[in-house]
PDB file of C-alpha atoms in Angstrom:
ATOM      1  CA  MET V 465     114.231  78.394  91.437  1.00 95.00           C
ATOM      2  CA  ARG V 466     113.202  78.333  95.100  1.00 97.00           C
ATOM      3  CA  VAL V 467     112.199  81.807  96.258  1.00 98.00           C
ATOM      4  CA  THR V 468     111.330  82.893  99.797  1.00 98.00           C
ATOM      5  CA  ILE V 469     109.382  86.149 100.121  1.00 98.00           C
ATOM      6  CA  VAL V 470     109.653  87.581 103.630  1.00 98.00           C
ATOM      7  CA  GLY V 471     106.704  89.899 104.095  1.00 96.00           C
ATOM      8  CA  CYS V 472     104.474  88.436 101.393  1.00 97.00           C
ATOM      9  CA  GLY V 473     101.916  91.232 101.392  1.00 96.00           C
ATOM     10  CA  TYR V 474     100.673  93.707  98.781  1.00 96.00           C
ATOM     11  CA  VAL V 475     103.583  93.424  96.361  1.00 98.00           C
ATOM     12  CA  GLY V 476     104.853  90.084  97.655  1.00 97.00           C
ATOM     13  CA  THR V 477     101.641  88.222  96.909  1.00 97.00           C
ATOM     14  CA  GLU V 478     101.636  89.439  93.312  1.00 97.00           C
ATOM     15  CA  LEU V 479     105.318  88.544  93.042  1.00 98.00           C
ATOM     16  CA  ALA V 480     104.550  85.051  94.354  1.00 97.00           C
ATOM     17  CA  ARG V 481     101.829  84.658  91.714  1.00 96.00           C
ATOM     18  CA  GLN V 482     104.124  85.744  88.889  1.00 96.00           C
ATOM     19  CA  LEU V 483     106.955  83.482  90.036  1.00 96.00           C
ATOM     20  CA  ALA V 484     104.716  80.455  90.554  1.00 95.00           C
ATOM     21  CA  GLU V 485     103.120  80.887  87.131  1.00 93.00           C
ATOM     22  CA  ARG V 486     106.615  80.707  85.655  1.00 93.00           C
ATOM     23  CA  GLY V 487     107.325  77.428  87.382  1.00 93.00           C
ATOM     24  CA  HIS V 488     109.212  78.593  90.463  1.00 95.00           C
ATOM     25  CA  ASP V 489     108.609  77.213  93.954  1.00 95.00           C
ATOM     26  CA  VAL V 490     107.672  80.069  96.270  1.00 97.00           C
ATOM     27  CA  SER V 491     107.412  80.325 100.041  1.00 97.00           C
ATOM     28  CA  GLY V 492     105.396  83.292 101.278  1.00 98.00           C
ATOM     29  CA  VAL V 493     106.311  84.344 104.808  1.00 98.00           C
ATOM     30  CA  ARG V 494     103.845  86.139 107.075  1.00 97.00           C
ATOM     31  CA  ARG V 495     103.444  86.412 110.819  1.00 93.00           C
ATOM     32  CA  SER V 496      99.648  86.779 111.005  1.00 94.00           C
ATOM     33  CA  ALA V 497      96.969  84.141 110.505  1.00 95.00           C
ATOM     34  CA  ASP V 498      95.142  86.355 107.998  1.00 94.00           C
ATOM     35  CA  GLY V 499      98.333  86.846 106.015  1.00 94.00           C
ATOM     36  CA  LEU V 500      98.982  83.125 105.885  1.00 96.00           C
ATOM     37  CA  ASP V 501      95.408  82.492 104.753  1.00 96.00           C
ATOM     38  CA  ALA V 502      95.886  84.943 101.879  1.00 95.00           C
ATOM     39  CA  ILE V 503      98.953  83.013 100.733  1.00 96.00           C
ATOM     40  CA  ARG V 504      97.078  79.709 100.912  1.00 95.00           C
ATOM     41  CA  GLU V 505      94.245  81.205  98.854  1.00 94.00           C
ATOM     42  CA  LEU V 506      96.782  82.290  96.261  1.00 93.00           C
ATOM     43  CA  ASP V 507      98.190  78.773  96.092  1.00 90.00           C
ATOM     44  CA  GLU V 508      94.713  77.437  95.342  1.00 89.00           C
ATOM     45  CA  ARG V 509      94.448  79.798  92.364  1.00 88.00           C
ATOM     46  CA  VAL V 510      97.812  78.863  90.876  1.00 84.00           C
ATOM     47  CA  ASP V 511      97.692  76.128  88.252  1.00 73.00           C
ATOM     48  CA  ASP V 512      99.083  72.869  89.640  1.00 62.00           C
ATOM     49  CA  ALA V 513     101.152  72.488  86.481  1.00 59.00           C
ATOM     50  CA  ASP V 514     103.085  75.616  87.444  1.00 66.00           C
ATOM     51  CA  GLY V 515     105.113  76.181  90.585  1.00 74.00           C
ATOM     52  CA  GLY V 516     103.583  76.226  94.049  1.00 89.00           C
ATOM     53  CA  VAL V 517     103.166  78.791  96.804  1.00 95.00           C
ATOM     54  CA  SER V 518     103.662  77.617 100.389  1.00 96.00           C
ATOM     55  CA  ALA V 519     102.667  79.618 103.475  1.00 97.00           C
ATOM     56  CA  VAL V 520     105.323  79.896 106.192  1.00 98.00           C
ATOM     57  CA  ARG V 521     104.794  81.511 109.582  1.00 97.00           C
ATOM     58  CA  ALA V 522     107.774  83.552 110.768  1.00 98.00           C
ATOM     59  CA  ASP V 523     108.575  87.055 111.993  1.00 97.00           C
ATOM     60  CA  ALA V 524     111.683  88.859 110.762  1.00 97.00           C
ATOM     61  CA  THR V 525     111.981  90.655 114.106  1.00 96.00           C
ATOM     62  CA  ASP V 526     112.099  87.305 115.974  1.00 97.00           C
ATOM     63  CA  PRO V 527     115.355  85.522 115.054  1.00 97.00           C
ATOM     64  CA  ALA V 528     114.271  82.216 116.627  1.00 97.00           C
ATOM     65  CA  SER V 529     111.226  82.043 114.333  1.00 98.00           C
ATOM     66  CA  LEU V 530     113.415  82.285 111.233  1.00 98.00           C
ATOM     67  CA  GLU V 531     114.551  78.693 111.600  1.00 97.00           C
ATOM     68  CA  ALA V 532     111.222  77.933 109.875  1.00 97.00           C
ATOM     69  CA  LEU V 533     112.383  79.625 106.677  1.00 98.00           C
ATOM     70  CA  PRO V 534     113.001  77.046 103.954  1.00 97.00           C
ATOM     71  CA  ASP V 535     116.299  76.861 102.099  1.00 97.00           C
ATOM     72  CA  ALA V 536     116.137  79.085  99.034  1.00 98.00           C
ATOM     73  CA  ASP V 537     117.976  80.114  95.902  1.00 98.00           C
ATOM     74  CA  ALA V 538     116.695  83.665  96.282  1.00 98.00           C
ATOM     75  CA  VAL V 539     115.192  85.700  99.113  1.00 98.00           C
ATOM     76  CA  VAL V 540     113.013  88.790  98.711  1.00 98.00           C
ATOM     77  CA  PHE V 541     112.637  91.011 101.770  1.00 98.00           C
ATOM     78  CA  ALA V 542     109.388  92.947 101.309  1.00 97.00           C
ATOM     79  CA  ALA V 543     108.268  93.250 104.925  1.00 94.00           C
ATOM     80  CA  SER V 544     106.373  96.343 106.062  1.00 88.00           C
ATOM     81  CA  SER V 545     106.501  98.275 109.311  1.00 80.00           C
ATOM     82  CA  GLY V 546     102.810  99.078 108.913  1.00 75.00           C
ATOM     83  CA  GLY V 547     103.211 102.819 108.471  1.00 67.00           C
ATOM     84  CA  ARG V 548     104.444 103.298 112.023  1.00 70.00           C
ATOM     85  CA  GLY V 549     107.338 105.502 113.144  1.00 81.00           C
ATOM     86  CA  ALA V 550     111.075 105.328 112.673  1.00 84.00           C
ATOM     87  CA  GLU V 551     111.736 102.949 115.568  1.00 89.00           C
ATOM     88  CA  ALA V 552     109.234 100.422 114.249  1.00 89.00           C
ATOM     89  CA  ALA V 553     110.769 100.845 110.805  1.00 92.00           C
ATOM     90  CA  ARG V 554     114.243 100.181 112.193  1.00 95.00           C
ATOM     91  CA  SER V 555     113.021  97.049 113.959  1.00 94.00           C
ATOM     92  CA  VAL V 556     111.663  95.646 110.687  1.00 95.00           C
ATOM     93  CA  TYR V 557     113.845  97.032 107.913  1.00 96.00           C
ATOM     94  CA  VAL V 558     117.261  97.079 109.569  1.00 97.00           C
ATOM     95  CA  ASP V 559     117.119  94.559 112.405  1.00 97.00           C
ATOM     96  CA  GLY V 560     114.644  92.256 110.668  1.00 97.00           C
ATOM     97  CA  LEU V 561     116.578  92.257 107.416  1.00 98.00           C
ATOM     98  CA  ARG V 562     119.826  91.621 109.276  1.00 98.00           C
ATOM     99  CA  ASN V 563     118.161  88.722 111.104  1.00 98.00           C
ATOM    100  CA  VAL V 564     117.142  87.170 107.784  1.00 98.00           C
ATOM    101  CA  VAL V 565     120.620  87.668 106.303  1.00 98.00           C
ATOM    102  CA  ASN V 566     122.235  86.135 109.395  1.00 98.00           C
ATOM    103  CA  GLU V 567     119.850  83.169 109.344  1.00 98.00           C
ATOM    104  CA  TYR V 568     120.547  82.311 105.732  1.00 98.00           C
ATOM    105  CA  GLY V 569     124.218  83.171 106.051  1.00 97.00           C
ATOM    106  CA  SER V 570     124.603  80.599 108.830  1.00 97.00           C
ATOM    107  CA  ARG V 571     123.368  77.716 106.675  1.00 96.00           C
ATOM    108  CA  VAL V 572     125.454  75.205 104.786  1.00 95.00           C
ATOM    109  CA  THR V 573     123.961  76.402 101.507  1.00 94.00           C
ATOM    110  CA  THR V 574     123.230  80.105 101.211  1.00 97.00           C
ATOM    111  CA  PRO V 575     120.903  81.769  98.704  1.00 98.00           C
ATOM    112  CA  ASP V 576     122.443  83.184  95.551  1.00 98.00           C
ATOM    113  CA  ARG V 577     120.337  86.369  95.635  1.00 98.00           C
ATOM    114  CA  LEU V 578     118.675  88.801  98.007  1.00 98.00           C
ATOM    115  CA  VAL V 579     116.340  91.583  96.886  1.00 98.00           C
ATOM    116  CA  TYR V 580     115.364  94.245  99.422  1.00 98.00           C
ATOM    117  CA  THR V 581     112.441  96.510  98.524  1.00 98.00           C
ATOM    118  CA  SER V 582     113.334 100.072  99.478  1.00 97.00           C
ATOM    119  CA  SER V 583     111.869 103.447  98.504  1.00 96.00           C
ATOM    120  CA  THR V 584     112.746 106.403  96.292  1.00 97.00           C
ATOM    121  CA  GLY V 585     112.292 108.445  99.474  1.00 94.00           C
ATOM    122  CA  VAL V 586     115.989 107.896 100.202  1.00 96.00           C
ATOM    123  CA  TYR V 587     116.852 110.526  97.560  1.00 96.00           C
ATOM    124  CA  GLY V 588     115.432 113.456  99.483  1.00 94.00           C
ATOM    125  CA  ASP V 589     114.677 116.745  97.740  1.00 93.00           C
ATOM    126  CA  HIS V 590     116.121 117.576  94.316  1.00 95.00           C
ATOM    127  CA  GLY V 591     113.986 120.558  93.410  1.00 93.00           C
ATOM    128  CA  GLY V 592     112.116 118.685  90.688  1.00 95.00           C
ATOM    129  CA  ALA V 593     115.311 117.502  88.966  1.00 97.00           C
ATOM    130  CA  TRP V 594     115.766 113.973  87.618  1.00 98.00           C
ATOM    131  CA  VAL V 595     117.391 111.309  89.792  1.00 98.00           C
ATOM    132  CA  ASP V 596     118.718 107.868  88.902  1.00 98.00           C
ATOM    133  CA  GLU V 597     120.934 105.159  90.361  1.00 98.00           C
ATOM    134  CA  GLU V 598     124.004 107.395  90.015  1.00 98.00           C
ATOM    135  CA  THR V 599     122.417 110.160  92.104  1.00 98.00           C
ATOM    136  CA  PRO V 600     123.735 110.157  95.690  1.00 97.00           C
ATOM    137  CA  ILE V 601     120.996 109.415  98.182  1.00 96.00           C
ATOM    138  CA  ASP V 602     120.168 112.086 100.751  1.00 94.00           C
ATOM    139  CA  PRO V 603     117.633 110.780 103.280  1.00 92.00           C
ATOM    140  CA  THR V 604     116.201 113.710 105.236  1.00 87.00           C
ATOM    141  CA  THR V 605     113.809 112.045 107.682  1.00 88.00           C
ATOM    142  CA  GLU V 606     114.349 109.499 110.428  1.00 90.00           C
ATOM    143  CA  LYS V 607     112.422 106.901 108.474  1.00 90.00           C
ATOM    144  CA  THR V 608     114.267 107.413 105.184  1.00 92.00           C
ATOM    145  CA  ARG V 609     117.570 107.272 107.069  1.00 94.00           C
ATOM    146  CA  VAL V 610     116.436 103.877 108.357  1.00 96.00           C
ATOM    147  CA  LEU V 611     115.686 102.793 104.791  1.00 96.00           C
ATOM    148  CA  ALA V 612     119.148 103.907 103.690  1.00 97.00           C
ATOM    149  CA  GLU V 613     120.718 101.910 106.510  1.00 97.00           C
ATOM    150  CA  ALA V 614     118.703  98.855 105.470  1.00 97.00           C
ATOM    151  CA  GLU V 615     120.023  99.265 101.924  1.00 98.00           C
ATOM    152  CA  ARG V 616     123.553  98.927 103.295  1.00 98.00           C
ATOM    153  CA  VAL V 617     122.542  95.736 105.088  1.00 98.00           C
ATOM    154  CA  ALA V 618     121.094  94.350 101.858  1.00 98.00           C
ATOM    155  CA  LEU V 619     124.236  95.096  99.860  1.00 98.00           C
ATOM    156  CA  GLU V 620     127.103  94.869 102.355  1.00 98.00           C
ATOM    157  CA  ALA V 621     125.981  92.431 105.077  1.00 97.00           C
ATOM    158  CA  ALA V 622     124.585  90.070 102.446  1.00 98.00           C
ATOM    159  CA  ASP V 623     127.845  90.210 100.493  1.00 98.00           C
ATOM    160  CA  GLU V 624     129.783  89.289 103.632  1.00 97.00           C
ATOM    161  CA  VAL V 625     127.961  85.945 103.792  1.00 97.00           C
ATOM    162  CA  GLY V 626     128.205  85.270 100.064  1.00 97.00           C
ATOM    163  CA  ILE V 627     124.790  86.533  98.933  1.00 98.00           C
ATOM    164  CA  ASP V 628     124.445  88.978  96.028  1.00 98.00           C
ATOM    165  CA  GLY V 629     122.150  91.770  97.160  1.00 98.00           C
ATOM    166  CA  THR V 630     119.955  94.050  95.077  1.00 98.00           C
ATOM    167  CA  VAL V 631     118.033  97.093  96.290  1.00 98.00           C
ATOM    168  CA  ALA V 632     114.757  97.739  94.439  1.00 98.00           C
ATOM    169  CA  ARG V 633     113.778 101.356  95.129  1.00 98.00           C
ATOM    170  CA  PHE V 634     110.023 101.532  94.628  1.00 98.00           C
ATOM    171  CA  ALA V 635     108.272 104.743  93.666  1.00 98.00           C
ATOM    172  CA  GLY V 636     104.737 105.334  94.966  1.00 96.00           C
ATOM    173  CA  LEU V 637     102.766 102.117  94.689  1.00 97.00           C
ATOM    174  CA  TYR V 638      99.260 102.033  93.269  1.00 97.00           C
ATOM    175  CA  GLY V 639      96.978  99.311  91.959  1.00 97.00           C
ATOM    176  CA  PRO V 640      94.057  97.184  93.159  1.00 96.00           C
ATOM    177  CA  ASN V 641      92.687  98.584  96.426  1.00 94.00           C
ATOM    178  CA  ARG V 642      95.250 101.405  96.317  1.00 95.00           C
ATOM    179  CA  TYR V 643      94.169 103.734  93.546  1.00 95.00           C
ATOM    180  CA  ARG V 644      93.082 106.487  95.984  1.00 92.00           C
ATOM    181  CA  ILE V 645      91.111 108.146  93.193  1.00 94.00           C
ATOM    182  CA  ASP V 646      88.793 110.109  95.467  1.00 92.00           C
ATOM    183  CA  ARG V 647      91.775 111.924  96.967  1.00 92.00           C
ATOM    184  CA  TYR V 648      92.393 113.511  93.561  1.00 95.00           C
ATOM    185  CA  LEU V 649      88.810 113.881  92.356  1.00 94.00           C
ATOM    186  CA  ASP V 650      87.582 115.545  95.537  1.00 94.00           C
ATOM    187  CA  GLY V 651      90.602 117.834  95.964  1.00 94.00           C
ATOM    188  CA  PRO V 652      92.040 120.236  96.694  1.00 96.00           C
ATOM    189  CA  VAL V 653      95.224 118.845  95.135  1.00 96.00           C
ATOM    190  CA  THR V 654      98.579 120.151  96.323  1.00 96.00           C
ATOM    191  CA  ALA V 655     101.286 120.869  93.735  1.00 96.00           C
ATOM    192  CA  GLY V 656     104.271 118.568  93.206  1.00 95.00           C
ATOM    193  CA  TYR V 657     105.446 115.578  91.193  1.00 96.00           C
ATOM    194  CA  LEU V 658     104.107 112.037  91.355  1.00 97.00           C
ATOM    195  CA  ASN V 659     106.560 109.173  90.812  1.00 98.00           C
ATOM    196  CA  MET V 660     104.505 106.000  90.544  1.00 98.00           C
ATOM    197  CA  VAL V 661     104.639 102.324  89.725  1.00 98.00           C
ATOM    198  CA  HIS V 662     101.758  99.873  89.443  1.00 98.00           C
ATOM    199  CA  ARG V 663     101.864  97.004  91.924  1.00 98.00           C
ATOM    200  CA  ASP V 664     102.079  94.466  89.091  1.00 98.00           C
ATOM    201  CA  ASP V 665     105.178  96.175  87.695  1.00 98.00           C
ATOM    202  CA  ALA V 666     106.765  96.540  91.133  1.00 98.00           C
ATOM    203  CA  ALA V 667     106.417  92.783  91.505  1.00 98.00           C
ATOM    204  CA  GLY V 668     107.318  92.226  87.864  1.00 98.00           C
ATOM    205  CA  ALA V 669     110.560  94.162  88.176  1.00 98.00           C
ATOM    206  CA  VAL V 670     111.681  92.068  91.157  1.00 98.00           C
ATOM    207  CA  ARG V 671     110.694  88.879  89.327  1.00 98.00           C
ATOM    208  CA  PHE V 672     112.643  90.048  86.284  1.00 98.00           C
ATOM    209  CA  VAL V 673     115.760  90.861  88.310  1.00 98.00           C
ATOM    210  CA  LEU V 674     115.712  87.339  89.744  1.00 98.00           C
ATOM    211  CA  ASP V 675     114.899  85.558  86.478  1.00 97.00           C
ATOM    212  CA  ALA V 676     117.472  87.496  84.461  1.00 98.00           C
ATOM    213  CA  GLY V 677     120.155  87.415  87.153  1.00 97.00           C
ATOM    214  CA  VAL V 678     120.826  91.155  86.777  1.00 98.00           C
ATOM    215  CA  ALA V 679     121.466  94.136  89.083  1.00 98.00           C
ATOM    216  CA  ARG V 680     123.680  92.155  91.436  1.00 98.00           C
ATOM    217  CA  GLY V 681     125.239  94.292  94.135  1.00 98.00           C
ATOM    218  CA  GLU V 682     123.467  97.466  93.090  1.00 98.00           C
ATOM    219  CA  PRO V 683     120.284  99.498  93.471  1.00 98.00           C
ATOM    220  CA  VAL V 684     117.701  99.800  90.713  1.00 98.00           C
ATOM    221  CA  LEU V 685     114.883 102.329  90.503  1.00 98.00           C
ATOM    222  CA  VAL V 686     111.452 100.773  90.013  1.00 98.00           C
ATOM    223  CA  VAL V 687     109.259 103.527  88.618  1.00 98.00           C
ATOM    224  CA  ASP V 688     107.172 103.909  85.469  1.00 98.00           C
ATOM    225  CA  ASP V 689     108.024 105.931  82.374  1.00 98.00           C
ATOM    226  CA  GLU V 690     106.394 109.226  83.276  1.00 97.00           C
ATOM    227  CA  PRO V 691     106.647 111.190  86.516  1.00 97.00           C
ATOM    228  CA  VAL V 692     103.709 113.575  86.363  1.00 97.00           C
ATOM    229  CA  ASP V 693     102.746 116.938  87.822  1.00 97.00           C
ATOM    230  CA  LYS V 694     100.027 116.335  90.419  1.00 97.00           C
ATOM    231  CA  HIS V 695      97.783 119.075  89.060  1.00 97.00           C
ATOM    232  CA  ALA V 696      98.056 117.693  85.533  1.00 97.00           C
ATOM    233  CA  PHE V 697      97.389 114.179  86.808  1.00 98.00           C
ATOM    234  CA  ALA V 698      94.322 115.298  88.765  1.00 97.00           C
ATOM    235  CA  ASP V 699      92.893 117.067  85.711  1.00 98.00           C
ATOM    236  CA  TRP V 700      93.551 114.052  83.475  1.00 98.00           C
ATOM    237  CA  LEU V 701      91.919 111.745  86.005  1.00 97.00           C
ATOM    238  CA  ALA V 702      88.855 113.975  86.387  1.00 96.00           C
ATOM    239  CA  ASP V 703      88.431 114.224  82.618  1.00 97.00           C
ATOM    240  CA  ALA V 704      88.798 110.460  82.233  1.00 97.00           C
ATOM    241  CA  CYS V 705      86.201 109.855  84.948  1.00 95.00           C
ATOM    242  CA  GLY V 706      83.814 112.403  83.452  1.00 94.00           C
ATOM    243  CA  VAL V 707      83.698 114.696  86.497  1.00 94.00           C
ATOM    244  CA  SER V 708      84.644 118.294  87.226  1.00 95.00           C
ATOM    245  CA  ARG V 709      88.299 119.067  87.684  1.00 97.00           C
ATOM    246  CA  PRO V 710      89.270 119.458  91.358  1.00 97.00           C
ATOM    247  CA  ALA V 711      90.482 122.574  93.138  1.00 97.00           C
ATOM    248  CA  LYS V 712      94.261 123.099  93.227  1.00 97.00           C
ATOM    249  CA  ARG V 713      96.609 124.726  95.688  1.00 96.00           C
ATOM    250  CA  SER V 714     100.277 125.526  95.888  1.00 95.00           C
ATOM    251  CA  LYS V 715     102.701 123.941  98.305  1.00 94.00           C
ATOM    252  CA  ALA V 716     102.989 127.233 100.173  1.00 94.00           C
ATOM    253  CA  ALA V 717      99.223 127.455 100.609  1.00 93.00           C
ATOM    254  CA  ARG V 718      99.011 123.890 101.943  1.00 93.00           C
ATOM    255  CA  ILE V 719     101.849 124.457 104.378  1.00 93.00           C
ATOM    256  CA  ALA V 720     100.250 127.744 105.510  1.00 93.00           C
ATOM    257  CA  ASP V 721      97.225 125.789 106.777  1.00 92.00           C
ATOM    258  CA  GLY V 722      99.435 124.946 109.752  1.00 91.00           C
ATOM    259  CA  ASP V 723      98.052 121.455 110.398  1.00 93.00           C
ATOM    260  CA  LEU V 724     100.918 119.373 109.016  1.00 90.00           C
ATOM    261  CA  SER V 725     103.389 117.354 111.019  1.00 86.00           C
ATOM    262  CA  GLU V 726     107.062 118.109 110.464  1.00 81.00           C
ATOM    263  CA  ALA V 727     107.430 114.899 108.432  1.00 77.00           C
ATOM    264  CA  ALA V 728     104.351 115.657 106.304  1.00 83.00           C
ATOM    265  CA  GLU V 729     105.573 119.176 105.567  1.00 87.00           C
ATOM    266  CA  ARG V 730     108.964 117.816 104.535  1.00 84.00           C
ATOM    267  CA  ARG V 731     107.282 115.377 102.154  1.00 85.00           C
ATOM    268  CA  ILE V 732     105.366 118.202 100.509  1.00 89.00           C
ATOM    269  CA  ARG V 733     108.530 120.275 100.099  1.00 89.00           C
ATOM    270  CA  THR V 734     110.392 117.311  98.580  1.00 91.00           C
ATOM    271  CA  SER V 735     110.389 117.195  94.781  1.00 93.00           C
ATOM    272  CA  LYS V 736     112.153 114.971  92.244  1.00 97.00           C
ATOM    273  CA  ARG V 737     111.556 112.994  89.075  1.00 98.00           C
ATOM    274  CA  CYS V 738     112.743 109.393  89.087  1.00 98.00           C
ATOM    275  CA  SER V 739     114.185 107.786  85.965  1.00 98.00           C
ATOM    276  CA  ASN V 740     113.637 104.120  85.041  1.00 98.00           C
ATOM    277  CA  ALA V 741     116.291 104.194  82.307  1.00 98.00           C
ATOM    278  CA  ARG V 742     118.447 101.626  84.110  1.00 98.00           C
ATOM    279  CA  LEU V 743     115.574  99.155  84.560  1.00 98.00           C
ATOM    280  CA  ARG V 744     114.619  99.601  80.899  1.00 98.00           C
ATOM    281  CA  GLU V 745     118.262  99.120  79.893  1.00 98.00           C
ATOM    282  CA  LEU V 746     118.394  95.858  81.835  1.00 98.00           C
ATOM    283  CA  GLY V 747     115.481  94.632  79.725  1.00 98.00           C
ATOM    284  CA  TYR V 748     112.324  94.946  81.824  1.00 98.00           C
ATOM    285  CA  ALA V 749     109.111  95.526  79.815  1.00 98.00           C
ATOM    286  CA  PHE V 750     106.365  97.319  81.741  1.00 98.00           C
ATOM    287  CA  THR V 751     102.807  96.062  81.803  1.00 98.00           C
ATOM    288  CA  TYR V 752     101.667  99.577  82.728  1.00 98.00           C
ATOM    289  CA  PRO V 753     104.243 102.026  81.282  1.00 98.00           C
ATOM    290  CA  THR V 754     102.381 105.079  82.592  1.00 98.00           C
ATOM    291  CA  PHE V 755      99.442 105.997  84.820  1.00 98.00           C
ATOM    292  CA  ARG V 756      97.229 106.120  81.717  1.00 97.00           C
ATOM    293  CA  GLU V 757      97.362 102.358  81.309  1.00 98.00           C
ATOM    294  CA  GLY V 758      97.535 101.683  85.026  1.00 98.00           C
ATOM    295  CA  TYR V 759      94.357 103.543  85.971  1.00 98.00           C
ATOM    296  CA  ARG V 760      92.084 102.156  83.235  1.00 96.00           C
ATOM    297  CA  ASP V 761      90.272  99.637  85.439  1.00 94.00           C
ATOM    298  CA  ALA V 762      89.895 102.116  88.296  1.00 95.00           C
ATOM    299  CA  ILE V 763      88.473 104.770  85.977  1.00 96.00           C
ATOM    300  CA  ARG V 764      86.021 102.267  84.534  1.00 94.00           C
ATOM    301  CA  ALA V 765      84.866 101.434  88.074  1.00 91.00           C
ATOM    302  CA  VAL V 766      84.398 105.108  88.969  1.00 90.00           C
ATOM    303  CA  ARG V 767      82.362 105.827  85.838  1.00 87.00           C
ATOM    304  CA  THR V 768      80.164 102.802  86.603  1.00 87.00           C
ATOM    305  CA  ARG V 769      79.717 103.823  90.245  1.00 82.00           C
ATOM    306  CA  ARG V 770      78.903 107.429  89.481  1.00 72.00           C
ATOM    307  CA  GLY V 771      76.562 106.510  86.639  1.00 63.00           C
TER     308      GLY V 771
END
């Protein structure tokens, strides 16, 4: 299978590795020189007997540059807006995704699949209740409304040009270089639920969806087995690292500090637990089913660093 990954960054690079090691030919698309170098370095690490990983320079927000995209059987749109505001997000997620769909849709041979990596943020607040693919989305911020609009592009605009779209709604990503352990060990830790997925499983779920040919025309939640209370997680992490448990505070106390932006306050007020029952039902097997397995290497590093 020929797979093009537009925005081959944190998750995309791991996805490229997993696909190549299973014999697929992968094109990793980045717009920066550093990003392209990272893809080339990955290709050097992949066994020549497996598939290959090619670096392609293009920018989803520049339609003319997309002529460089190779023909593909499947396209993964995993581009990032770099944590900037809603307008930057719209430029990348909505306009950029539409540009990619239009480019491939204009070709003689179109891809069979498109996977767009979205976020569980589109659900909004559910007061700590469980949500799944049947739960109506309720984006409450400008940025999550942009993500919801991009989901429609991935499912509807792609379908119009003969491409089966899938929306992979990622929970909070963690993994190498993104464990953020000190945030929890140092505290204080604000109350709420954590919905998480290890980077390797975020990539693995997308790889599985493509390999198995499932979840066509629908969203799928990509989250591990166990949403966890932040205070309980912080205590578990401190105990595992052999340090004192951090200070805790309620949501009300954090909000009362008065230093939060409107968007940050809304995030703190938002609470839900995300179910991966559908992904499990489809047949995906997690490498890191919970945070306990996922944080092992990071905990080992902390214990070594702190003596």
